[in-house]
Coordinates of C-alpha atoms and ligand atoms in Angstrom, one line a residue:
Chain A
M74 CA 1.6 -44.2 -28.8
A75 CA 5.0 -45.6 -28.1
T76 CA 7.0 -46.5 -31.1
N77 CA 10.0 -48.4 -30.3
T78 CA 12.2 -50.5 -32.5
G79 CA 14.7 -51.2 -29.8
G80 CA 18.2 -50.4 -28.8
L81 CA 19.1 -46.8 -29.5
G82 CA 19.8 -44.2 -26.9
T83 CA 18.6 -44.4 -23.3
P84 CA 16.5 -47.5 -22.8
P85 CA 12.9 -46.6 -21.9
S86 CA 11.4 -48.7 -19.1
Y87 CA 9.8 -51.6 -20.9
E88 CA 6.7 -53.3 -19.7
V89 CA 7.9 -56.6 -21.1
S90 CA 11.5 -57.5 -21.6
V91 CA 12.6 -60.9 -22.9
R92 CA 16.2 -61.9 -23.3
G93 CA 17.6 -65.1 -24.9
L94 CA 14.4 -67.1 -24.3
I95 CA 14.9 -70.8 -25.1
R96 CA 12.2 -73.3 -24.9
S97 CA 12.2 -76.9 -26.1
F98 CA 9.9 -79.9 -26.1
G99 CA 12.0 -83.0 -26.1
P100 CA 15.2 -82.8 -28.2
K101 CA 13.7 -80.2 -30.6
G102 CA 14.2 -76.6 -29.8
V103 CA 11.1 -74.4 -30.4
L104 CA 12.4 -71.0 -29.2
N105 CA 16.1 -70.5 -29.8
G106 CA 16.9 -67.2 -28.1
V107 CA 14.1 -64.8 -28.5
D108 CA 14.7 -61.1 -27.5
L109 CA 11.6 -58.9 -27.2
D110 CA 10.8 -55.6 -25.6
I111 CA 7.3 -54.1 -25.3
A112 CA 6.9 -50.5 -24.1
P113 CA 4.0 -49.6 -21.8
G114 CA 0.8 -49.2 -23.8
E115 CA 2.4 -50.6 -26.9
F116 CA 0.5 -52.9 -29.2
V117 CA 2.6 -55.6 -30.7
A118 CA 1.3 -58.2 -33.2
L119 CA 3.2 -61.5 -33.5
L120 CA 3.1 -63.3 -36.8
G121 CA 4.7 -66.6 -37.9
P122 CA 4.1 -69.8 -39.6
S123 CA 2.1 -72.5 -37.8
G124 CA 4.1 -74.4 -35.3
C125 CA 6.9 -71.8 -35.1
G126 CA 6.4 -71.3 -31.4
K127 CA 4.1 -68.2 -31.1
S128 CA 1.9 -69.9 -28.5
T129 CA 5.0 -71.2 -26.7
L130 CA 6.3 -67.6 -26.4
L131 CA 3.0 -66.3 -25.2
R132 CA 2.7 -69.1 -22.6
A133 CA 6.1 -68.3 -21.4
L134 CA 5.1 -64.6 -20.8
A135 CA 1.9 -65.8 -19.1
G136 CA 3.8 -68.1 -16.8
L137 CA 2.0 -71.2 -18.1
D138 CA 5.0 -73.2 -19.1
R139 CA 6.3 -74.5 -15.8
D140 CA 6.8 -78.0 -17.2
V141 CA 8.7 -76.9 -20.3
R142 CA 12.5 -77.1 -20.5
G143 CA 14.2 -73.8 -21.2
S144 CA 16.1 -70.8 -20.1
G145 CA 16.2 -67.1 -20.6
V146 CA 15.1 -63.9 -18.8
V147 CA 11.5 -62.9 -18.9
K148 CA 10.3 -59.7 -17.2
V149 CA 6.6 -59.1 -17.2
P150 CA 4.4 -56.9 -15.1
E151 CA 2.4 -58.2 -12.1
Q152 CA -1.0 -57.7 -13.8
V153 CA -1.1 -60.0 -16.9
S154 CA -4.4 -61.1 -18.6
V155 CA -4.7 -63.8 -21.2
V156 CA -7.3 -64.2 -23.9
F157 CA -7.2 -67.6 -25.5
Q158 CA -8.4 -68.7 -28.9
D159 CA -11.3 -70.5 -27.3
S160 CA -13.2 -68.2 -25.0
R161 CA -12.5 -70.6 -22.1
L162 CA -15.5 -69.7 -20.1
L163 CA -16.4 -72.0 -17.2
P164 CA -19.6 -73.6 -18.5
W165 CA -21.0 -74.0 -15.0
D166 CA -20.6 -70.3 -14.1
S167 CA -22.8 -67.4 -15.2
V168 CA -21.5 -64.8 -17.6
L169 CA -20.9 -62.4 -14.7
G170 CA -19.4 -65.1 -12.6
N171 CA -16.9 -65.8 -15.4
V172 CA -16.0 -62.2 -15.7
T173 CA -15.3 -61.7 -12.0
L174 CA -13.5 -65.0 -11.6
G175 CA -10.6 -64.5 -9.2
L176 CA -11.4 -60.9 -8.3
R177 CA -11.2 -60.5 -4.6
D178 CA -12.4 -57.0 -4.0
H179 CA -16.0 -56.4 -2.7
D180 CA -17.0 -54.3 -5.7
A181 CA -16.1 -57.1 -8.1
D182 CA -19.7 -57.5 -9.2
A183 CA -20.1 -53.9 -10.1
R184 CA -16.9 -53.9 -12.0
G185 CA -17.9 -57.0 -13.8
R186 CA -21.1 -55.4 -14.9
R187 CA -19.3 -52.4 -16.1
A188 CA -16.9 -54.5 -18.1
L189 CA -19.8 -56.4 -19.6
A190 CA -21.5 -53.2 -20.6
E191 CA -18.2 -52.0 -22.2
V192 CA -18.2 -55.1 -24.5
G193 CA -21.9 -54.5 -25.3
L194 CA -23.3 -57.4 -23.2
A195 CA -25.2 -55.5 -20.5
G196 CA -28.2 -57.5 -19.5
R197 CA -26.6 -60.9 -20.2
E198 CA -25.0 -61.2 -16.8
K199 CA -27.1 -64.2 -15.7
A200 CA -26.9 -66.2 -18.9
W201 CA -25.0 -69.4 -19.1
P202 CA -22.0 -69.3 -21.5
H203 CA -23.6 -71.9 -23.8
E204 CA -26.5 -69.5 -24.4
L205 CA -24.2 -67.0 -26.1
S206 CA -22.9 -67.0 -29.7
G207 CA -19.2 -67.6 -30.3
G208 CA -18.6 -63.9 -30.8
E209 CA -20.4 -63.0 -27.6
Q210 CA -18.4 -65.6 -25.7
Q211 CA -15.2 -64.1 -26.9
R212 CA -16.5 -60.7 -25.8
V213 CA -17.1 -62.1 -22.4
A214 CA -13.5 -63.3 -22.4
L215 CA -12.3 -59.8 -23.3
A216 CA -14.4 -58.4 -20.5
R217 CA -12.9 -61.0 -18.1
S218 CA -9.3 -60.0 -19.1
L219 CA -9.9 -56.2 -19.0
V220 CA -11.8 -56.1 -15.7
R221 CA -8.6 -56.7 -13.9
E222 CA -6.9 -53.7 -15.5
P223 CA -3.9 -55.6 -16.8
R224 CA -0.6 -53.9 -17.6
L225 CA -0.1 -56.6 -20.2
L226 CA -2.7 -58.2 -22.3
L227 CA -1.7 -61.5 -24.0
A228 CA -4.0 -62.7 -26.8
D229 CA -3.5 -66.0 -28.7
E230 CA -5.5 -65.8 -31.9
P231 CA -8.5 -64.5 -30.0
F232 CA -10.6 -64.1 -33.1
G233 CA -9.4 -67.2 -35.0
A234 CA -12.7 -69.0 -34.6
L235 CA -14.9 -66.1 -35.6
D236 CA -16.4 -65.3 -39.0
A237 CA -15.0 -62.4 -41.0
L238 CA -17.7 -59.9 -40.2
T239 CA -17.7 -60.6 -36.5
R240 CA -13.9 -60.4 -36.6
L241 CA -14.0 -56.9 -38.0
K242 CA -16.4 -55.8 -35.3
M243 CA -14.1 -57.4 -32.7
H244 CA -11.1 -55.5 -34.1
A245 CA -12.9 -52.2 -33.6
L246 CA -14.0 -53.2 -30.1
L247 CA -10.5 -54.3 -29.1
K248 CA -9.0 -51.0 -30.4
E249 CA -11.5 -49.1 -28.3
L250 CA -10.9 -51.2 -25.2
V251 CA -7.1 -50.9 -25.5
A252 CA -7.4 -47.2 -26.0
A253 CA -9.5 -46.9 -22.9
H254 CA -7.4 -49.2 -20.6
Q255 CA -3.9 -48.7 -22.1
P256 CA -2.4 -52.1 -21.5
A257 CA 0.6 -53.3 -23.4
V258 CA -0.6 -55.9 -25.9
L259 CA 1.0 -58.9 -27.5
L260 CA -1.4 -60.3 -30.0
V261 CA -0.7 -63.6 -31.8
T262 CA -2.4 -63.9 -35.1
H263 CA -2.3 -65.6 -38.5
D264 CA -3.9 -62.6 -40.2
V265 CA -1.5 -60.1 -41.7
D266 CA -4.2 -57.5 -42.1
E267 CA -5.3 -57.9 -38.6
A268 CA -1.8 -57.4 -37.4
I269 CA -1.3 -54.3 -39.5
T270 CA -4.6 -52.6 -38.6
L271 CA -4.4 -53.2 -34.9
A272 CA -0.7 -53.1 -34.0
D273 CA 1.9 -50.4 -33.4
R274 CA 4.6 -52.9 -34.3
V275 CA 4.6 -56.2 -36.0
I276 CA 7.1 -59.0 -35.4
V277 CA 7.6 -62.2 -37.3
L278 CA 8.8 -65.3 -35.5
Q279 CA 10.7 -67.8 -37.5
D280 CA 13.1 -70.7 -36.6
G281 CA 12.7 -69.8 -33.0
R282 CA 13.9 -66.2 -33.4
V283 CA 12.5 -62.8 -34.2
A284 CA 13.1 -62.7 -37.9
L285 CA 11.5 -59.4 -38.8
E286 CA 10.3 -56.4 -36.9
R287 CA 8.4 -53.5 -38.5
V288 CA 6.5 -50.4 -37.3
A289 CA 2.9 -50.4 -38.3
G290 CA 0.0 -48.0 -37.6
A291 CA -0.6 -44.5 -38.8
G292 CA 1.8 -43.1 -41.4
V293 CA 2.9 -46.5 -42.6
D294 CA 2.2 -47.7 -46.2
H295 CA 0.0 -50.7 -45.5
Y296 CA 0.3 -52.1 -48.9
S297 CA 4.0 -52.5 -49.0
L298 CA 4.2 -53.6 -45.3
R299 CA 1.6 -56.2 -46.1
G300 CA 3.7 -57.5 -49.0
E301 CA 6.9 -57.5 -46.9
L302 CA 5.2 -59.4 -44.1
L303 CA 3.7 -61.9 -46.5
A304 CA 7.0 -62.5 -48.1
A305 CA 8.6 -63.0 -44.7
L306 CA 6.0 -65.7 -44.1
G307 CA 6.8 -67.4 -47.3
V308 CA 3.8 -66.2 -49.3
H309 CA 5.0 -64.6 -52.6
A310 CA 1.6 -63.8 -54.1
A311 CA 1.2 -60.4 -55.8
A312 CA -1.4 -59.0 -53.4
Chain B
M29 CA -31.6 -70.4 -61.9
T30 CA -34.4 -68.6 -60.0
T31 CA -33.7 -66.7 -56.8
T32 CA -34.7 -68.3 -53.5
A33 CA -37.5 -65.8 -53.0
A34 CA -38.9 -66.6 -56.4
R35 CA -38.8 -70.3 -55.8
R36 CA -40.4 -70.0 -52.4
S37 CA -43.3 -68.0 -53.7
T38 CA -44.1 -70.3 -56.5
T39 CA -44.0 -73.5 -54.4
V40 CA -47.8 -73.3 -53.9
T41 CA -48.7 -73.5 -57.5
A42 CA -45.7 -75.3 -59.0
P43 CA -43.5 -78.2 -57.8
P44 CA -40.4 -76.8 -56.2
F45 CA -38.0 -77.6 -59.0
G46 CA -40.5 -77.4 -61.8
G47 CA -39.5 -73.9 -62.7
G48 CA -40.7 -72.2 -65.9
H49 CA -44.1 -71.0 -64.7
G50 CA -44.2 -67.3 -64.6
T51 CA -40.6 -66.8 -63.5
H52 CA -37.8 -66.3 -65.9
P53 CA -34.2 -66.8 -65.0
G54 CA -33.0 -63.7 -63.2
T55 CA -36.5 -62.3 -62.5
V56 CA -36.7 -61.0 -59.0
V57 CA -40.1 -61.8 -57.4
E58 CA -41.1 -59.8 -54.4
P59 CA -41.6 -62.4 -51.6
H60 CA -44.7 -60.8 -50.3
L61 CA -46.6 -60.4 -53.5
D62 CA -48.1 -63.9 -53.1
P63 CA -51.2 -63.5 -50.9
N64 CA -51.0 -67.2 -50.1
L65 CA -47.7 -66.8 -48.5
S66 CA -48.9 -65.2 -45.3
T67 CA -51.6 -67.8 -44.7
R68 CA -49.6 -70.8 -45.7
P69 CA -48.7 -73.2 -43.0
D70 CA -45.1 -73.3 -41.9
I71 CA -43.7 -75.9 -44.3
R72 CA -40.2 -76.9 -43.5
P73 CA -38.3 -79.8 -44.8
S74 CA -38.6 -82.2 -42.0
S75 CA -35.2 -82.8 -40.7
R76 CA -34.6 -86.0 -38.8
R77 CA -34.2 -85.4 -35.1
L78 CA -31.6 -87.6 -33.4
G79 CA -32.3 -86.5 -29.9
P80 CA -35.2 -88.0 -27.9
G81 CA -37.3 -84.9 -28.1
R82 CA -38.9 -82.7 -25.4
R83 CA -39.3 -83.9 -21.9
R84 CA -42.9 -84.6 -20.8
R85 CA -44.2 -84.5 -17.3
F86 CA -45.0 -87.8 -15.5
A87 CA -43.6 -89.7 -18.5
G88 CA -41.5 -91.7 -16.0
L89 CA -44.7 -93.1 -14.5
V90 CA -46.0 -94.7 -17.7
G91 CA -43.9 -97.9 -17.4
P92 CA -44.7 -98.6 -13.8
A93 CA -48.4 -97.9 -14.3
A94 CA -48.5 -100.4 -17.2
L95 CA -46.8 -103.1 -15.0
I96 CA -49.4 -102.5 -12.3
L97 CA -52.3 -102.8 -14.8
L98 CA -50.8 -106.1 -16.0
W99 CA -50.8 -107.4 -12.5
V100 CA -54.4 -106.3 -11.8
A101 CA -55.5 -107.9 -15.1
A102 CA -53.7 -111.2 -14.4
S103 CA -55.1 -111.5 -10.9
A104 CA -58.6 -110.5 -11.9
T105 CA -58.8 -113.1 -14.6
G106 CA -57.4 -115.8 -12.3
L107 CA -54.3 -116.3 -14.4
L108 CA -52.2 -115.5 -11.3
D109 CA -52.5 -117.8 -8.4
P110 CA -52.8 -115.7 -5.2
R111 CA -50.5 -118.2 -3.4
I112 CA -47.7 -117.3 -5.8
L113 CA -48.4 -113.6 -6.0
S114 CA -51.2 -111.9 -3.9
E115 CA -53.8 -109.9 -5.7
P116 CA -53.2 -106.1 -5.8
W117 CA -56.3 -105.4 -3.7
T118 CA -55.2 -107.9 -1.0
V119 CA -51.9 -106.1 -0.8
V120 CA -53.8 -102.7 -0.5
S121 CA -56.0 -104.0 2.3
T122 CA -53.0 -105.5 4.0
A123 CA -51.3 -102.1 3.8
G124 CA -54.4 -100.6 5.3
E125 CA -54.3 -103.0 8.3
L126 CA -50.6 -102.6 8.9
I127 CA -51.0 -98.8 8.8
A128 CA -53.9 -99.0 11.2
D129 CA -52.0 -100.9 13.8
G130 CA -48.9 -98.8 13.1
R131 CA -46.5 -101.5 12.2
L132 CA -45.9 -100.3 8.6
Q133 CA -45.0 -96.8 9.6
E134 CA -42.8 -98.0 12.4
N135 CA -40.8 -100.3 10.3
L136 CA -40.6 -97.9 7.4
A137 CA -39.3 -95.2 9.7
I138 CA -36.6 -97.5 11.0
S139 CA -35.6 -98.6 7.5
A140 CA -35.6 -95.0 6.1
Q141 CA -33.4 -93.9 9.0
R142 CA -30.9 -96.6 8.3
A143 CA -30.7 -95.9 4.6
G144 CA -30.6 -92.2 5.2
L145 CA -27.8 -92.3 7.7
G146 CA -25.8 -94.8 5.7
L147 CA -26.3 -92.7 2.5
F148 CA -25.3 -89.5 4.3
F149 CA -22.1 -90.9 5.8
G150 CA -21.3 -92.7 2.6
I151 CA -21.7 -89.5 0.5
V152 CA -19.5 -87.4 2.9
V153 CA -16.8 -90.0 3.1
G154 CA -16.8 -90.7 -0.6
A155 CA -16.8 -87.1 -1.7
V156 CA -14.1 -86.0 0.8
L157 CA -11.8 -88.9 -0.2
A158 CA -12.4 -88.2 -3.9
V159 CA -11.4 -84.6 -3.5
L160 CA -8.4 -85.4 -1.4
S161 CA -7.1 -88.0 -3.8
G162 CA -8.0 -86.0 -6.9
L163 CA -6.1 -82.9 -5.8
S164 CA -2.9 -84.2 -4.4
R165 CA -0.6 -87.0 -5.5
V166 CA 0.1 -87.9 -1.9
G167 CA -3.6 -88.2 -1.3
E168 CA -4.0 -90.4 -4.4
S169 CA -1.3 -92.8 -3.5
L170 CA -2.7 -93.2 0.0
I171 CA -6.4 -93.4 -0.8
D172 CA -6.9 -94.7 -4.3
G173 CA -5.4 -98.2 -3.7
P174 CA -7.4 -99.1 -0.6
V175 CA -10.6 -97.9 -2.2
Q176 CA -9.9 -100.0 -5.3
I177 CA -9.3 -103.0 -3.0
K178 CA -12.5 -102.3 -1.2
R179 CA -14.3 -102.2 -4.5
A180 CA -13.0 -105.6 -5.3
I181 CA -14.6 -107.1 -2.1
P182 CA -18.4 -107.4 -2.4
G183 CA -19.8 -105.2 0.3
L184 CA -21.9 -108.0 1.8
A185 CA -18.9 -110.2 2.3
L186 CA -17.9 -107.8 5.0
I187 CA -21.0 -108.4 7.1
P188 CA -19.6 -111.3 9.2
L189 CA -16.6 -109.3 10.2
L190 CA -18.8 -106.2 10.9
I191 CA -21.1 -108.4 13.1
L192 CA -18.1 -109.6 15.0
W193 CA -16.8 -106.1 15.6
F194 CA -20.0 -104.2 16.2
G195 CA -22.6 -106.8 17.1
I196 CA -25.9 -106.7 15.3
D197 CA -27.1 -103.3 16.4
E198 CA -27.7 -100.2 14.3
T199 CA -24.0 -99.3 14.0
M200 CA -23.3 -102.4 12.0
K201 CA -26.3 -101.8 9.7
V202 CA -25.5 -98.2 9.0
L203 CA -21.9 -99.0 8.5
T204 CA -22.7 -101.8 6.0
I205 CA -24.7 -99.3 4.0
T206 CA -22.1 -96.6 4.3
L207 CA -19.4 -99.0 3.0
G208 CA -21.6 -99.8 0.0
V209 CA -22.4 -96.2 -0.7
F210 CA -19.0 -94.5 -0.5
V211 CA -17.4 -96.5 -3.2
P212 CA -19.5 -95.4 -6.2
I213 CA -19.5 -91.8 -4.9
Y214 CA -15.7 -91.9 -4.6
L215 CA -15.2 -93.5 -8.0
Q216 CA -17.4 -91.3 -10.0
T217 CA -16.5 -88.0 -8.3
H218 CA -12.8 -88.9 -8.6
A219 CA -13.3 -89.6 -12.3
G220 CA -15.2 -86.4 -12.8
L221 CA -12.6 -84.4 -11.0
R222 CA -9.7 -85.9 -13.0
G223 CA -11.7 -85.3 -16.2
I224 CA -11.8 -81.5 -15.7
D225 CA -10.2 -79.9 -18.7
L226 CA -6.7 -78.8 -18.1
R227 CA -7.5 -75.6 -19.9
Y228 CA -9.7 -74.5 -17.0
V229 CA -6.8 -75.1 -14.7
E230 CA -4.7 -72.8 -16.8
L231 CA -7.4 -70.3 -16.8
A232 CA -7.6 -70.4 -13.0
Q233 CA -3.8 -69.7 -12.9
T234 CA -4.0 -66.8 -15.3
V235 CA -6.8 -65.1 -13.3
G236 CA -4.9 -65.7 -10.1
L237 CA -7.5 -67.9 -8.3
S238 CA -6.4 -69.0 -4.8
R239 CA -6.2 -72.7 -4.0
A240 CA -9.6 -72.5 -2.1
G241 CA -11.1 -70.4 -4.9
F242 CA -9.9 -73.0 -7.5
I243 CA -11.5 -75.8 -5.5
R244 CA -14.8 -73.9 -5.1
R245 CA -15.1 -72.4 -8.5
V246 CA -13.5 -75.0 -10.8
V247 CA -13.0 -78.4 -9.1
L248 CA -16.3 -78.9 -7.3
P249 CA -18.6 -77.7 -10.0
G250 CA -16.5 -79.6 -12.6
A251 CA -16.8 -82.8 -10.6
L252 CA -20.5 -82.4 -10.0
P253 CA -21.7 -84.4 -13.0
G254 CA -19.5 -87.3 -11.9
F255 CA -20.8 -87.0 -8.3
F256 CA -24.4 -87.2 -9.4
L257 CA -23.7 -90.3 -11.5
G258 CA -22.1 -91.8 -8.4
L259 CA -25.1 -90.7 -6.3
R260 CA -27.5 -92.6 -8.4
F261 CA -25.5 -95.8 -8.1
A262 CA -25.1 -95.1 -4.4
V263 CA -28.9 -94.7 -3.8
T264 CA -29.6 -98.0 -5.5
G265 CA -26.8 -99.6 -3.5
A266 CA -28.1 -98.2 -0.3
W267 CA -31.4 -100.0 -0.7
V268 CA -29.8 -103.3 -1.7
S269 CA -27.6 -103.2 1.4
L270 CA -30.6 -102.2 3.5
V271 CA -32.6 -105.3 2.3
V272 CA -29.7 -107.6 3.1
V273 CA -28.9 -106.3 6.6
E274 CA -32.6 -106.3 7.5
Q275 CA -33.2 -109.8 6.4
I276 CA -30.1 -111.4 7.8
N277 CA -30.5 -110.4 11.4
S278 CA -32.8 -107.7 12.5
T279 CA -35.8 -107.2 14.8
S280 CA -37.2 -104.2 13.0
G281 CA -37.5 -102.6 9.5
I282 CA -39.3 -103.5 6.3
G283 CA -36.9 -106.3 5.6
Y284 CA -37.6 -107.9 9.0
M285 CA -41.3 -107.5 8.4
M286 CA -41.0 -109.5 5.2
E287 CA -38.7 -112.1 6.7
L288 CA -41.2 -112.6 9.5
A289 CA -44.0 -112.9 6.9
R290 CA -42.1 -115.6 5.1
T291 CA -42.0 -117.8 8.2
Y292 CA -45.8 -117.5 8.4
G293 CA -46.3 -117.9 4.6
Q294 CA -48.0 -114.4 4.3
T295 CA -47.4 -113.7 0.7
N296 CA -49.4 -110.5 0.9
I297 CA -47.0 -108.9 3.4
I298 CA -44.0 -110.0 1.4
V299 CA -45.5 -108.4 -1.7
L300 CA -46.3 -105.3 0.3
G301 CA -42.7 -105.1 1.4
L302 CA -41.5 -105.4 -2.2
A303 CA -43.9 -102.7 -3.2
V304 CA -42.7 -100.4 -0.5
Y305 CA -39.1 -101.0 -1.6
G306 CA -40.1 -100.3 -5.1
V307 CA -41.8 -97.1 -4.3
L308 CA -38.9 -95.9 -2.1
G309 CA -36.4 -96.7 -4.8
L310 CA -38.5 -94.9 -7.4
L311 CA -39.0 -91.9 -5.2
S312 CA -35.3 -91.6 -4.2
D313 CA -34.2 -91.9 -7.8
A314 CA -36.6 -89.2 -8.9
A315 CA -35.4 -87.0 -6.1
V316 CA -31.7 -87.5 -7.2
R317 CA -32.6 -86.7 -10.8
L318 CA -34.5 -83.6 -9.8
L319 CA -31.6 -82.4 -7.7
E320 CA -29.3 -83.2 -10.6
R321 CA -31.3 -81.3 -13.1
K322 CA -31.4 -78.3 -10.8
A323 CA -27.7 -78.4 -10.0
L324 CA -26.5 -79.1 -13.5
S325 CA -28.8 -76.7 -15.4
W326 CA -25.7 -75.3 -17.1
Q327 CA -25.3 -78.5 -19.0
R328 CA -26.7 -79.1 -22.4
T329 CA -27.4 -82.8 -22.7
L330 CA -29.8 -85.2 -24.2
A331 CA -31.5 -85.6 -20.8
G332 CA -32.9 -82.1 -21.3
Ligands
LIG641 N1 2.9 -79.5 -24.9 C1 3.7 -79.7 -26.0 N2 4.3 -80.9 -26.0 C2 5.1 -81.2 -27.1 N3 5.3 -80.4 -28.1 C3 4.7 -79.2 -28.1 C4 3.8 -78.8 -27.0 N4 3.3 -77.6 -27.3 C5 3.9 -77.2 -28.5 N5 4.7 -78.1 -29.0 C6 5.4 -78.1 -30.2 O1 6.1 -76.9 -30.2 C7 6.1 -76.2 -31.5 C8 5.5 -74.8 -31.4 O2 4.2 -74.9 -30.9 P1 3.3 -73.6 -30.8 O3 2.0 -74.0 -30.2 O4 4.0 -72.6 -30.0 O5 3.2 -73.1 -32.3 P2 2.4 -71.9 -32.9 O6 3.3 -71.0 -33.5 O7 1.5 -71.3 -31.8 O8 1.5 -72.6 -34.0 P3 0.0 -72.2 -34.4 O9 0.1 -71.0 -35.2 O10 -0.4 -73.4 -35.3 O11 -0.8 -72.1 -33.2 C9 5.2 -77.1 -32.4 O12 6.0 -77.9 -33.2 C10 4.5 -78.1 -31.4 O13 4.4 -79.3 -31.9
LIG642 MG1 -0.6 -71.3 -31.4

């Protein structure tokens, strides 16, 4: 896994490269110069207090902020997939139709079926989205994002609406899928533990800037990292 | 104080919250030890249902059937003067005579053709205009204003002008119906289209849908509920327009048949005409609803 904390030596070719990103709604600045690099296949978790601009940053990377004032350099790969907090399935399309939405190749259906099998939903291709549980809907959304083999996967609190147990299962599934497909990942979350268990690197956004950046993953003391991240987020509870 | 399992298994012999009989606080009672449990009826606290409940077949016919029964009863008992409203059996025999000499089918075919053509053109025009004005600002500024003006003018007020332009032939009649039909189709489809959640538009962008794919996969299905609402208004409107154009100046059609009957004082034919209009209206509305239920089966609504 790529471990990168930026800067030193010859620069590796980054999948994502953001320089001096500024975004504002009205007079108020939301992002005040964000710098961020993500290496190919690297899993980055983005933490930060509510309203600090995490979604704004993610939307900038997804190219969904055409009407927002701002400046900066954003380099992202061609193939970007987004998973939203709501599963955002088209209610009038079948599960399979949702997964293959926008695919233009002739074997789209076969690929969609494979992706659904990968997330454990083989056999539900013909169901309407409203016939699925919340966790299943989110799995369809995962299948939809991975079926296009993205170089970059953007996820904005994808498990925020799920119960704790389902969320743990989704963590395992996401890990598996990311290992299989190897996209770079930027995961926005409120959950410090989720960030630590899933990510190679955790960054904290505050006052429109990257305020803290830590390597996570194997070999890192979860307990002290957790304390440090919580402190950065303004929570000073003895864990 | 007792576990749920314990409370459930004692319900048969003790009141639910009585407690004290046989179970002590903290005792775990195996739920299947009670032989009554397996044969007990499924007792659930009755929760109030706010929806209308399951759909039943032919339920829509109950109301009309009751009305007909009332009519039969009133005529049979002499409460209803046949000069005011013919007896049902007279109307039936009149229908038999008119079918035998072919007049009913002939006029019905003409009327159905007018309504069908007007409806068809109205639907096409209304839907195309709605998509054009819903998807582009230019389209909206060009189309929406005129349609709103057209909406403000009662459709039937245009008839004199249409007669001057097109005479009193079929073109004028179909056009009158078309003009009445396209407005509700346009309004409701346009509203449905504009009501499509912006989040789906974002989704379409992130999965790289083409413009055509966006219209086919997101816009049209998303606007479909609005379209069907418009369609139901449109079908009703088509029959209204039909009645008017056929009674004002016409030499054929159900409306003409009724108008002719009026000059001879034939109440039975007038009532037959009304019944035919009623049946046609009912059938067409049922057809639209059936279509709607098939096309919108992805929706979860009270209609069921
Ligand atoms: N479309 C918008 N119009 C105006 N202000 C907006 C808009 N979107 C976001 N904002 C503002 O920008 C700020 C950052 O919003 P953003 O959604 O990025 O926060 P966030 O970090 O994702 O918060 P949360 O964790 O609660 O999702 C907020 O103060 C919000 O009010
Ligand atoms: Mg957010």
